[in-house]
């Protein structure tokens, strides 16, 4: 699947001397200071990435050379094993009862937002779906932000705006900056919702989406909710099947991490954010390429929780080609790494709370440390003719991934089965949208093994991303995946 990008001006200067790389370590705030997270957004990420790379590589090499290296790895594996057991044993709370429409004026007002750039293939399907939800039309609005599209998107939006009263269209001028974040920030002051929902242009949603998600916001400390993502173009394509397993794993980890008081994360498409929480964080960060992951950290730093719901899901197009998958995951990896580089100081100062900080560190080890350390670990193992030092930790992570995929698939099946027969007035398409089979080509165990093998692509993606960010100046780009509006992959 092809991709296009919106290049922006460079956000960093030329390469700095090595002597400057350790400068950030000298600026950890004193205990009586309480800097706002926003002050960490625009630091020199290349320098911080270089420091992190040196520490990870140097530390991994030291583990091979030090007599205590094996004991350190054993201790780390034990700590991560304890965290893994907590995750496996956690019991997520059941979803709340859906809202009814008995008293429309008492329902929360919701603003749905979509940043669309050259989306003529899908915009004609998205707008009717969002404007026809099973929710009083007087209690929600739909904002489509045309981000200087050069195809037929503006024309289609003009036609659709004449059909739907609750549709609002905003056209951004050429050369507008900030990517998706800039588009959302520009329109946010025009919206009226106390809850802001963000979707991608290829999103496909169930009519009862709002009535099932909004009850979660009855918790006053809940800042956001992420809806489970589901592949729309289900097929036997190997990459599609891998993404289906990956989404099942992500769903499982989201539920379990939240259940133990850990980090709930936003995934962009299908994210709901309380306006007061969004204002508290200063809106979306226009200096990151993954606005959802950045907002995740800032919400938690401001003491807001993020919840997750399995049903209903938001369906989206999966990537069908290896090169497109590589580009997409490289962008996700870079954006995910940026948030650690930007907010490492308040994270280490435990501003999120002990439970969330421990959970975040454990998953940083799994997601970033292990892939990055795999290179020096392999080289030292070859040079010294010894086993790789980090095999115990890596094996634990892979095993947890395998178990998570198995349980995640089972939960999704049960949730889909629970919706069968659910057909309240005005939601006759809900069952068709939500119960379309995802796991139709292989048995559950085979899918879990295949999905675990598929997930190994994150090792070269993460390793190359962390190295690239440490070496070259960053050129900030917001990259979008091209959508084709297809139901099936070929």
Coordinates of C-alpha atoms in Angstrom, one line a residue:
X1 CA 0.0 0.0 0.0
X2 CA 1.4 3.3 -1.1
X3 CA 2.0 6.2 1.3
X4 CA 2.2 9.9 0.9
X5 CA 3.7 12.5 3.3
X6 CA 3.4 16.1 4.2
X7 CA 7.0 17.4 4.6
X8 CA 7.6 20.2 7.0
X9 CA 10.6 22.3 7.9
X10 CA 13.4 20.6 9.8
X11 CA 12.9 20.7 13.6
X12 CA 16.6 20.2 14.4
X13 CA 19.9 21.8 13.6
X14 CA 23.0 20.2 12.1
X15 CA 24.8 17.4 13.9
X16 CA 26.4 18.5 17.2
X17 CA 29.7 17.3 18.5
X18 CA 29.8 14.2 20.7
X19 CA 30.8 16.3 23.7
X20 CA 27.3 17.8 23.6
X21 CA 25.5 14.5 23.7
X22 CA 25.6 14.1 27.5
X23 CA 24.3 17.7 28.1
X24 CA 20.7 16.6 28.7
X25 CA 21.7 14.3 31.6
X26 CA 22.9 17.4 33.6
X27 CA 19.4 19.0 33.4
X28 CA 17.3 16.6 35.5
X29 CA 15.2 19.0 37.6
X30 CA 15.7 19.1 41.3
X31 CA 13.1 17.5 43.6
X32 CA 11.5 20.8 44.4
X33 CA 10.9 21.7 40.8
X34 CA 7.8 20.7 39.0
X35 CA 8.2 21.6 35.3
X36 CA 5.3 21.2 32.9
X37 CA 5.5 18.3 30.4
X38 CA 5.1 20.8 27.6
X39 CA 8.6 22.2 28.3
X40 CA 10.1 18.9 27.2
X41 CA 8.5 18.8 23.7
X42 CA 11.1 20.5 21.6
X43 CA 14.4 19.3 22.9
X44 CA 17.1 17.9 20.7
X45 CA 15.8 14.4 20.1
X46 CA 18.8 13.4 18.1
X47 CA 21.1 14.1 21.0
X48 CA 18.8 12.3 23.4
X49 CA 18.5 9.4 21.0
X50 CA 22.3 9.2 20.7
X51 CA 22.7 9.1 24.5
X52 CA 20.1 6.4 24.7
X53 CA 21.8 4.4 22.0
X54 CA 25.2 4.7 23.6
X55 CA 23.8 3.6 26.9
X56 CA 21.9 0.6 25.5
X57 CA 24.8 -0.6 23.3
X58 CA 27.4 0.1 26.0
X59 CA 25.3 -1.6 28.7
X60 CA 24.7 -4.7 26.6
X61 CA 28.4 -5.1 25.8
X62 CA 29.2 -4.6 29.5
X63 CA 26.8 -7.4 30.4
X64 CA 28.9 -9.8 28.3
X65 CA 32.2 -8.6 29.8
X66 CA 31.2 -8.3 33.5
X67 CA 31.1 -11.3 35.8
X68 CA 27.8 -10.1 37.2
X69 CA 26.1 -9.8 33.7
X70 CA 24.2 -13.1 33.9
X71 CA 22.9 -12.3 37.4
X72 CA 21.7 -8.9 36.2
X73 CA 19.8 -10.5 33.3
X74 CA 18.4 -13.1 35.7
X75 CA 17.2 -10.3 38.0
X76 CA 15.7 -8.3 35.1
X77 CA 13.9 -11.4 33.8
X78 CA 12.5 -12.1 37.3
X79 CA 11.1 -8.6 37.6
X80 CA 9.6 -8.7 34.2
X81 CA 8.2 -12.1 35.0
X82 CA 6.5 -10.8 38.0
X83 CA 5.0 -8.0 35.9
X84 CA 3.9 -10.6 33.3
X85 CA 2.2 -12.7 35.9
X86 CA 0.3 -9.6 37.1
X87 CA -0.8 -8.9 33.6
X88 CA -1.9 -12.5 33.0
X89 CA -3.9 -12.7 36.2
X90 CA -5.6 -9.3 35.9
X91 CA -9.4 -9.2 35.4
X92 CA -10.7 -6.3 33.3
X93 CA -14.0 -4.7 34.4
X94 CA -17.0 -5.5 32.3
X95 CA -18.3 -2.8 30.0
X96 CA -21.0 -0.5 31.3
X97 CA -24.6 -0.6 30.0
X98 CA -25.2 1.4 26.8
X99 CA -26.9 4.7 27.0
X100 CA -30.6 5.0 26.0
X101 CA -32.2 7.9 24.1
X102 CA -35.0 8.4 26.6
X103 CA -33.8 11.9 27.5
X104 CA -31.8 13.3 24.6
X105 CA -31.0 16.6 26.1
X106 CA -29.3 14.9 29.1
X107 CA -26.9 13.1 26.8
X108 CA -23.3 14.4 26.4
X109 CA -22.6 16.6 23.3
X110 CA -20.0 14.9 21.1
X111 CA -17.8 16.4 18.3
X112 CA -16.5 13.8 15.8
X113 CA -13.4 15.0 13.9
X114 CA -11.7 13.6 10.8
X115 CA -8.6 15.1 9.2
X116 CA -8.8 14.1 5.5
X117 CA -6.2 14.6 2.8
X118 CA -6.9 13.2 -0.6
X119 CA -9.5 10.7 0.7
X120 CA -11.9 10.5 -2.3
X121 CA -12.0 6.7 -2.1
X122 CA -13.4 6.6 1.4
X123 CA -15.0 9.9 2.3
X124 CA -18.3 9.1 0.6
X125 CA -18.7 6.1 2.9
X126 CA -17.4 7.7 6.0
X127 CA -19.6 10.8 6.2
X128 CA -23.0 9.0 5.9
X129 CA -22.0 6.5 8.5
X130 CA -20.9 9.2 11.0
X131 CA -23.9 11.4 10.3
X132 CA -26.4 8.6 10.8
X133 CA -25.3 7.2 14.2
X134 CA -27.9 5.9 16.7
X135 CA -27.6 9.0 18.7
X136 CA -29.7 12.2 18.7
X137 CA -28.5 14.4 15.9
X138 CA -29.0 17.4 18.1
X139 CA -26.4 16.1 20.5
X140 CA -23.4 15.5 18.1
X141 CA -21.6 17.1 15.2
X142 CA -19.3 15.8 12.5
X143 CA -16.3 17.9 11.5
X144 CA -14.4 16.9 8.3
X145 CA -11.2 18.8 7.9
X146 CA -10.1 18.9 4.3
X147 CA -6.3 19.4 4.6
X148 CA -5.6 20.9 1.2
X149 CA -6.7 17.9 -0.8
X150 CA -5.8 17.9 -4.5
X151 CA -8.3 15.1 -5.6
X152 CA -12.1 15.1 -5.6
X153 CA -12.4 15.2 -1.8
X154 CA -13.5 18.9 -1.6
X155 CA -16.1 18.3 -4.3
X156 CA -17.5 15.3 -2.5
X157 CA -17.6 17.1 0.8
X158 CA -19.5 20.0 -0.7
X159 CA -22.1 17.6 -2.0
X160 CA -22.3 15.7 1.3
X161 CA -22.7 19.0 3.3
X162 CA -25.9 19.6 1.5
X163 CA -27.3 16.2 2.6
X164 CA -26.4 16.2 6.3
X165 CA -27.3 19.0 8.7
X166 CA -24.8 17.9 11.4
X167 CA -21.9 17.9 9.0
X168 CA -19.3 20.7 9.2
X169 CA -16.6 21.0 6.7
X170 CA -13.4 23.0 7.2
X171 CA -10.9 23.6 4.4
X172 CA -7.3 24.2 5.3
X173 CA -5.3 26.4 2.9
X174 CA -2.2 25.1 1.1
X175 CA 1.0 25.0 3.0
X176 CA -0.8 24.6 6.4
X177 CA 1.6 23.2 9.0
X178 CA 1.3 20.6 11.7
X179 CA 0.0 17.7 9.8
X180 CA -2.9 15.9 11.4
X181 CA -2.2 17.5 14.8
X182 CA -2.3 21.0 13.2
X183 CA -5.6 20.2 11.5
X184 CA -7.2 19.0 14.7
X185 CA -5.9 22.0 16.7
X186 CA -7.1 24.5 14.2
X187 CA -10.7 23.2 14.3
X188 CA -10.9 22.3 17.9
X189 CA -12.0 25.9 19.0
X190 CA -14.9 25.7 16.6
X191 CA -16.3 22.5 18.1
X192 CA -18.9 22.3 20.8
X193 CA -18.5 18.8 22.2
X194 CA -17.6 18.0 25.8
X195 CA -16.2 14.7 24.3
X196 CA -14.0 14.9 21.2
X197 CA -13.8 11.8 19.0
X198 CA -11.1 11.4 16.3
X199 CA -11.3 9.0 13.4
X200 CA -9.3 8.2 10.3
X201 CA -10.9 8.7 6.9
X202 CA -11.1 4.9 6.3
X203 CA -13.0 4.3 9.6
X204 CA -16.1 2.1 9.6
X205 CA -18.2 2.2 12.8
X206 CA -21.3 0.6 14.3
X207 CA -24.4 2.8 14.6
X208 CA -24.4 2.3 18.4
X209 CA -20.8 3.4 18.9
X210 CA -21.5 6.6 20.9
X211 CA -24.1 4.9 23.1
X212 CA -21.6 2.2 24.1
X213 CA -18.5 4.3 24.5
X214 CA -19.9 7.4 26.4
X215 CA -20.9 5.6 29.6
X216 CA -17.2 5.0 30.3
X217 CA -16.8 8.8 30.8
X218 CA -19.0 8.7 33.9
X219 CA -15.7 8.3 35.7
X220 CA -14.5 11.8 36.5
X221 CA -10.8 10.9 36.3
X222 CA -11.1 9.3 32.9
X223 CA -9.5 11.5 30.2
X224 CA -9.9 9.3 27.1
X225 CA -11.2 6.0 25.7
X226 CA -9.7 4.0 22.9
X227 CA -11.9 1.8 20.8
X228 CA -10.5 -1.5 19.6
X229 CA -9.3 -1.4 16.0
X230 CA -10.3 -4.2 13.6
X231 CA -9.1 -5.0 10.1
X232 CA -11.9 -4.3 7.5
X233 CA -10.3 -5.8 4.4
X234 CA -10.1 -9.4 5.8
X235 CA -8.4 -11.8 3.4
X236 CA -5.8 -14.6 3.3
X237 CA -3.1 -12.0 2.6
X238 CA -0.2 -12.9 4.9
X239 CA 0.3 -9.3 6.1
X240 CA -3.4 -8.9 6.8
X241 CA -3.5 -12.0 8.8
X242 CA -0.5 -10.8 10.8
X243 CA -2.2 -7.5 11.5
X244 CA -5.4 -9.2 12.7
X245 CA -3.3 -11.2 15.2
X246 CA -1.4 -8.0 16.2
X247 CA -4.7 -6.2 16.9
X248 CA -5.9 -9.0 19.0
X249 CA -2.7 -8.8 21.0
X250 CA -2.9 -5.1 21.4
X251 CA -6.5 -5.4 22.6
X252 CA -5.4 -8.0 25.2
X253 CA -2.5 -5.9 26.5
X254 CA -4.6 -2.7 26.6
X255 CA -7.2 -4.4 28.8
X256 CA -4.7 -6.1 31.1
X257 CA -2.4 -3.1 31.6
X258 CA -5.3 -0.9 32.5
X259 CA -6.6 -3.6 34.9
X260 CA -3.4 -3.6 36.9
X261 CA -3.3 0.2 37.0
X262 CA -0.9 0.6 34.1
X263 CA -0.9 2.6 30.9
X264 CA -3.9 2.7 28.6
X265 CA -2.8 4.0 25.1
X266 CA -4.5 5.9 22.3
X267 CA -4.3 4.5 18.8
X268 CA -5.5 7.5 16.7
X269 CA -8.4 6.0 14.9
X270 CA -11.4 5.6 17.2
X271 CA -10.1 7.7 20.1
X272 CA -12.4 9.6 22.4
X273 CA -11.0 12.4 24.6
X274 CA -12.7 14.6 27.3
X275 CA -12.4 18.2 26.3
X276 CA -11.2 19.3 29.7
X277 CA -8.4 16.7 29.6
X278 CA -7.4 17.8 26.1
X279 CA -7.4 21.4 27.2
X280 CA -5.4 20.4 30.2
X281 CA -2.7 18.9 27.9
X282 CA -2.7 21.9 25.5
X283 CA -4.3 20.1 22.6
X284 CA -2.4 17.9 20.1
X285 CA 1.4 18.1 19.8
X286 CA 2.3 19.5 16.3
X287 CA 6.0 18.5 16.8
X288 CA 5.5 14.8 16.8
X289 CA 4.6 12.4 13.9
X290 CA 2.3 10.2 16.1
X291 CA -0.2 12.6 17.8
X292 CA -2.0 9.7 19.6
X293 CA 1.1 8.2 21.3
X294 CA 2.3 11.7 22.4
X295 CA -1.2 12.6 23.8
X296 CA -1.2 9.3 25.7
X297 CA 1.8 10.3 27.7
X298 CA 0.7 13.8 28.3
X299 CA -2.7 12.7 29.6
X300 CA -1.1 10.3 32.0
X301 CA 1.4 13.0 33.2
X302 CA -1.6 15.2 33.9
X303 CA -3.2 12.4 36.1
X304 CA -5.8 11.4 33.5
X305 CA -6.7 7.8 32.9
X306 CA -7.2 6.2 29.5
X307 CA -9.7 3.3 29.2
X308 CA -10.2 0.8 26.4
X309 CA -13.3 -1.0 25.0
X310 CA -13.4 -4.2 22.9
X311 CA -16.8 -3.6 21.5
X312 CA -17.8 -1.9 19.4
X313 CA -14.7 -1.8 17.3
X314 CA -13.7 0.6 14.6
X315 CA -12.8 -1.1 11.3
X316 CA -10.0 0.2 9.1
X317 CA -8.0 -0.9 6.1
X318 CA -5.0 -3.1 6.8
X319 CA -1.7 -2.8 4.9
X320 CA -1.3 -5.4 2.2
X321 CA 2.3 -5.0 1.1
X322 CA 5.6 -5.4 2.9
X323 CA 7.1 -2.1 1.9
X324 CA 4.0 -0.2 3.0
X325 CA 4.0 -2.1 6.3
X326 CA 7.7 -1.1 6.8
X327 CA 7.0 2.6 6.2
X328 CA 4.0 2.6 8.5
X329 CA 5.7 0.7 11.3
X330 CA 8.8 2.9 11.1
X331 CA 6.7 5.9 11.5
X332 CA 4.9 4.4 14.5
X333 CA 8.3 3.3 16.0
X334 CA 9.8 6.8 15.6
X335 CA 6.7 8.5 17.0
X336 CA 6.6 6.1 19.9
X337 CA 10.3 6.7 20.6
X338 CA 9.9 10.4 20.4
X339 CA 7.6 10.5 23.4
X340 CA 10.3 8.8 25.6
X341 CA 12.9 11.3 24.4
X342 CA 10.5 14.3 25.0
X343 CA 9.1 13.3 28.4
X344 CA 11.8 11.2 30.0
X345 CA 12.4 13.6 32.8
X346 CA 8.8 13.8 34.2
X347 CA 8.4 10.0 33.6
X348 CA 11.5 9.3 35.7
X349 CA 10.3 11.7 38.4
X350 CA 7.2 9.5 38.6
X351 CA 4.7 12.1 37.7
X352 CA 2.3 9.5 36.4
X353 CA 2.3 7.4 39.6
X354 CA 4.3 4.3 40.5
X355 CA 2.0 1.7 38.9
X356 CA 1.9 3.5 35.5
X357 CA 5.6 4.3 35.6
X358 CA 6.6 0.7 36.2
X359 CA 4.3 -0.5 33.5
X360 CA 5.6 2.0 31.0
X361 CA 9.3 1.0 31.8
X362 CA 8.5 -2.7 31.4
X363 CA 7.0 -2.2 28.0
X364 CA 9.8 0.2 27.0
X365 CA 12.2 -2.7 27.7
X366 CA 10.1 -5.0 25.5
X367 CA 9.3 -2.6 22.7
X368 CA 12.6 -0.6 22.4
X369 CA 15.4 -1.9 24.6
X370 CA 15.4 -5.5 23.4
X371 CA 15.2 -4.8 19.7
X372 CA 18.0 -2.2 20.0
X373 CA 20.2 -4.3 22.2
X374 CA 19.7 -7.3 20.0
X375 CA 22.5 -6.1 17.6
X376 CA 25.3 -5.7 20.1
X377 CA 24.1 -8.8 22.0
X378 CA 24.4 -10.9 18.8
X379 CA 27.8 -9.4 17.9
X380 CA 29.2 -10.1 21.3
X381 CA 27.8 -13.6 21.3
X382 CA 29.5 -14.3 18.0
X383 CA 32.8 -12.8 19.0
X384 CA 32.9 -14.6 22.4
X385 CA 31.3 -17.8 21.1
X386 CA 28.7 -17.7 23.8
X387 CA 24.9 -17.6 23.9
X388 CA 23.2 -14.2 23.6
X389 CA 22.9 -12.6 27.0
X390 CA 19.3 -11.3 26.7
X391 CA 17.7 -14.6 25.5
X392 CA 15.8 -15.1 28.9
X393 CA 14.2 -11.7 28.7
X394 CA 13.4 -12.0 25.0
X395 CA 12.0 -15.5 25.4
X396 CA 9.7 -14.2 28.2
X397 CA 8.4 -11.4 26.0
X398 CA 7.7 -13.7 23.1
X399 CA 5.9 -16.2 25.3
X400 CA 3.7 -13.4 26.8
X401 CA 3.0 -12.3 23.2
X402 CA 1.9 -15.8 22.2
X403 CA -0.4 -16.2 25.2
X404 CA -1.8 -12.7 24.7
X405 CA -2.7 -13.4 21.1
X406 CA -4.5 -16.6 22.1
X407 CA -6.5 -15.0 24.8
X408 CA -7.1 -11.8 22.8
X409 CA -8.6 -13.8 19.9
X410 CA -10.9 -15.7 22.3
X411 CA -12.1 -12.4 23.9
X412 CA -12.9 -10.9 20.6
X413 CA -14.9 -14.0 19.5
X414 CA -16.9 -13.9 22.7
X415 CA -17.6 -10.2 22.4
X416 CA -18.7 -10.6 18.8
X417 CA -20.9 -13.5 19.8
X418 CA -22.5 -11.4 22.5
X419 CA -23.6 -8.9 19.9
X420 CA -25.4 -11.5 17.8
X421 CA -29.1 -11.1 18.3
X422 CA -28.5 -7.5 19.6
X423 CA -30.6 -5.4 17.2
X424 CA -32.4 -2.4 18.8
X425 CA -34.4 -0.1 16.8
X426 CA -32.4 1.9 14.4
X427 CA -29.3 -0.3 14.6
X428 CA -30.0 -3.0 12.1
X429 CA -26.5 -2.9 10.7
X430 CA -24.7 -3.1 14.0
X431 CA -24.5 -6.9 13.9
X432 CA -23.2 -7.0 10.3
X433 CA -20.5 -4.5 11.1
X434 CA -19.3 -6.0 14.4
X435 CA -19.6 -9.7 13.8
X436 CA -17.8 -10.1 10.5
X437 CA -15.3 -12.9 11.1
X438 CA -11.7 -11.8 11.6
X439 CA -10.2 -15.3 12.2
X440 CA -11.5 -17.3 9.3
X441 CA -8.4 -18.8 7.7
X442 CA -6.4 -20.6 10.4
X443 CA -7.0 -22.3 13.8
X444 CA -6.4 -20.2 16.9
X445 CA -3.2 -21.8 18.0
X446 CA -1.7 -21.6 14.5
X447 CA -2.8 -17.9 14.2
X448 CA -1.1 -17.2 17.5
X449 CA 2.2 -18.8 16.4
X450 CA 2.0 -17.1 13.0
X451 CA 1.2 -13.8 14.7
X452 CA 4.1 -14.1 17.1
X453 CA 6.4 -14.8 14.1
X454 CA 4.9 -11.8 12.3
X455 CA 5.5 -9.6 15.3
X456 CA 9.3 -10.2 15.0
X457 CA 9.3 -7.6 12.2
X458 CA 9.3 -5.1 15.0
X459 CA 12.9 -6.0 15.9
X460 CA 14.5 -4.7 12.7
X461 CA 12.0 -1.8 12.6
X462 CA 12.8 -0.7 16.1
X463 CA 16.5 -1.3 15.9
X464 CA 16.9 0.7 12.6
X465 CA 14.6 3.5 13.9
X466 CA 16.5 4.0 17.2
X467 CA 19.8 4.0 15.3
X468 CA 18.6 6.3 12.6
X469 CA 17.2 8.8 15.1
X470 CA 20.5 8.9 16.9
X471 CA 22.6 9.5 13.8
X472 CA 20.8 11.9 11.4
X473 CA 19.1 15.2 12.0
X474 CA 15.4 14.8 12.3
X475 CA 13.2 16.0 9.4
X476 CA 9.7 16.1 10.8
X477 CA 7.2 14.5 8.4
X478 CA 3.6 13.5 8.9
X479 CA 2.9 10.4 6.8
X480 CA -0.5 9.1 6.0
X481 CA -1.4 5.7 4.6
X482 CA -3.3 5.9 1.3
X483 CA -6.8 4.4 1.6
X484 CA -8.5 2.6 -1.3
X485 CA -12.0 2.0 0.2
X486 CA -11.6 -1.8 -0.5
X487 CA -13.4 -4.4 1.6
X488 CA -11.2 -7.2 0.5
X489 CA -7.4 -7.5 -0.1
X490 CA -6.0 -9.2 -3.1

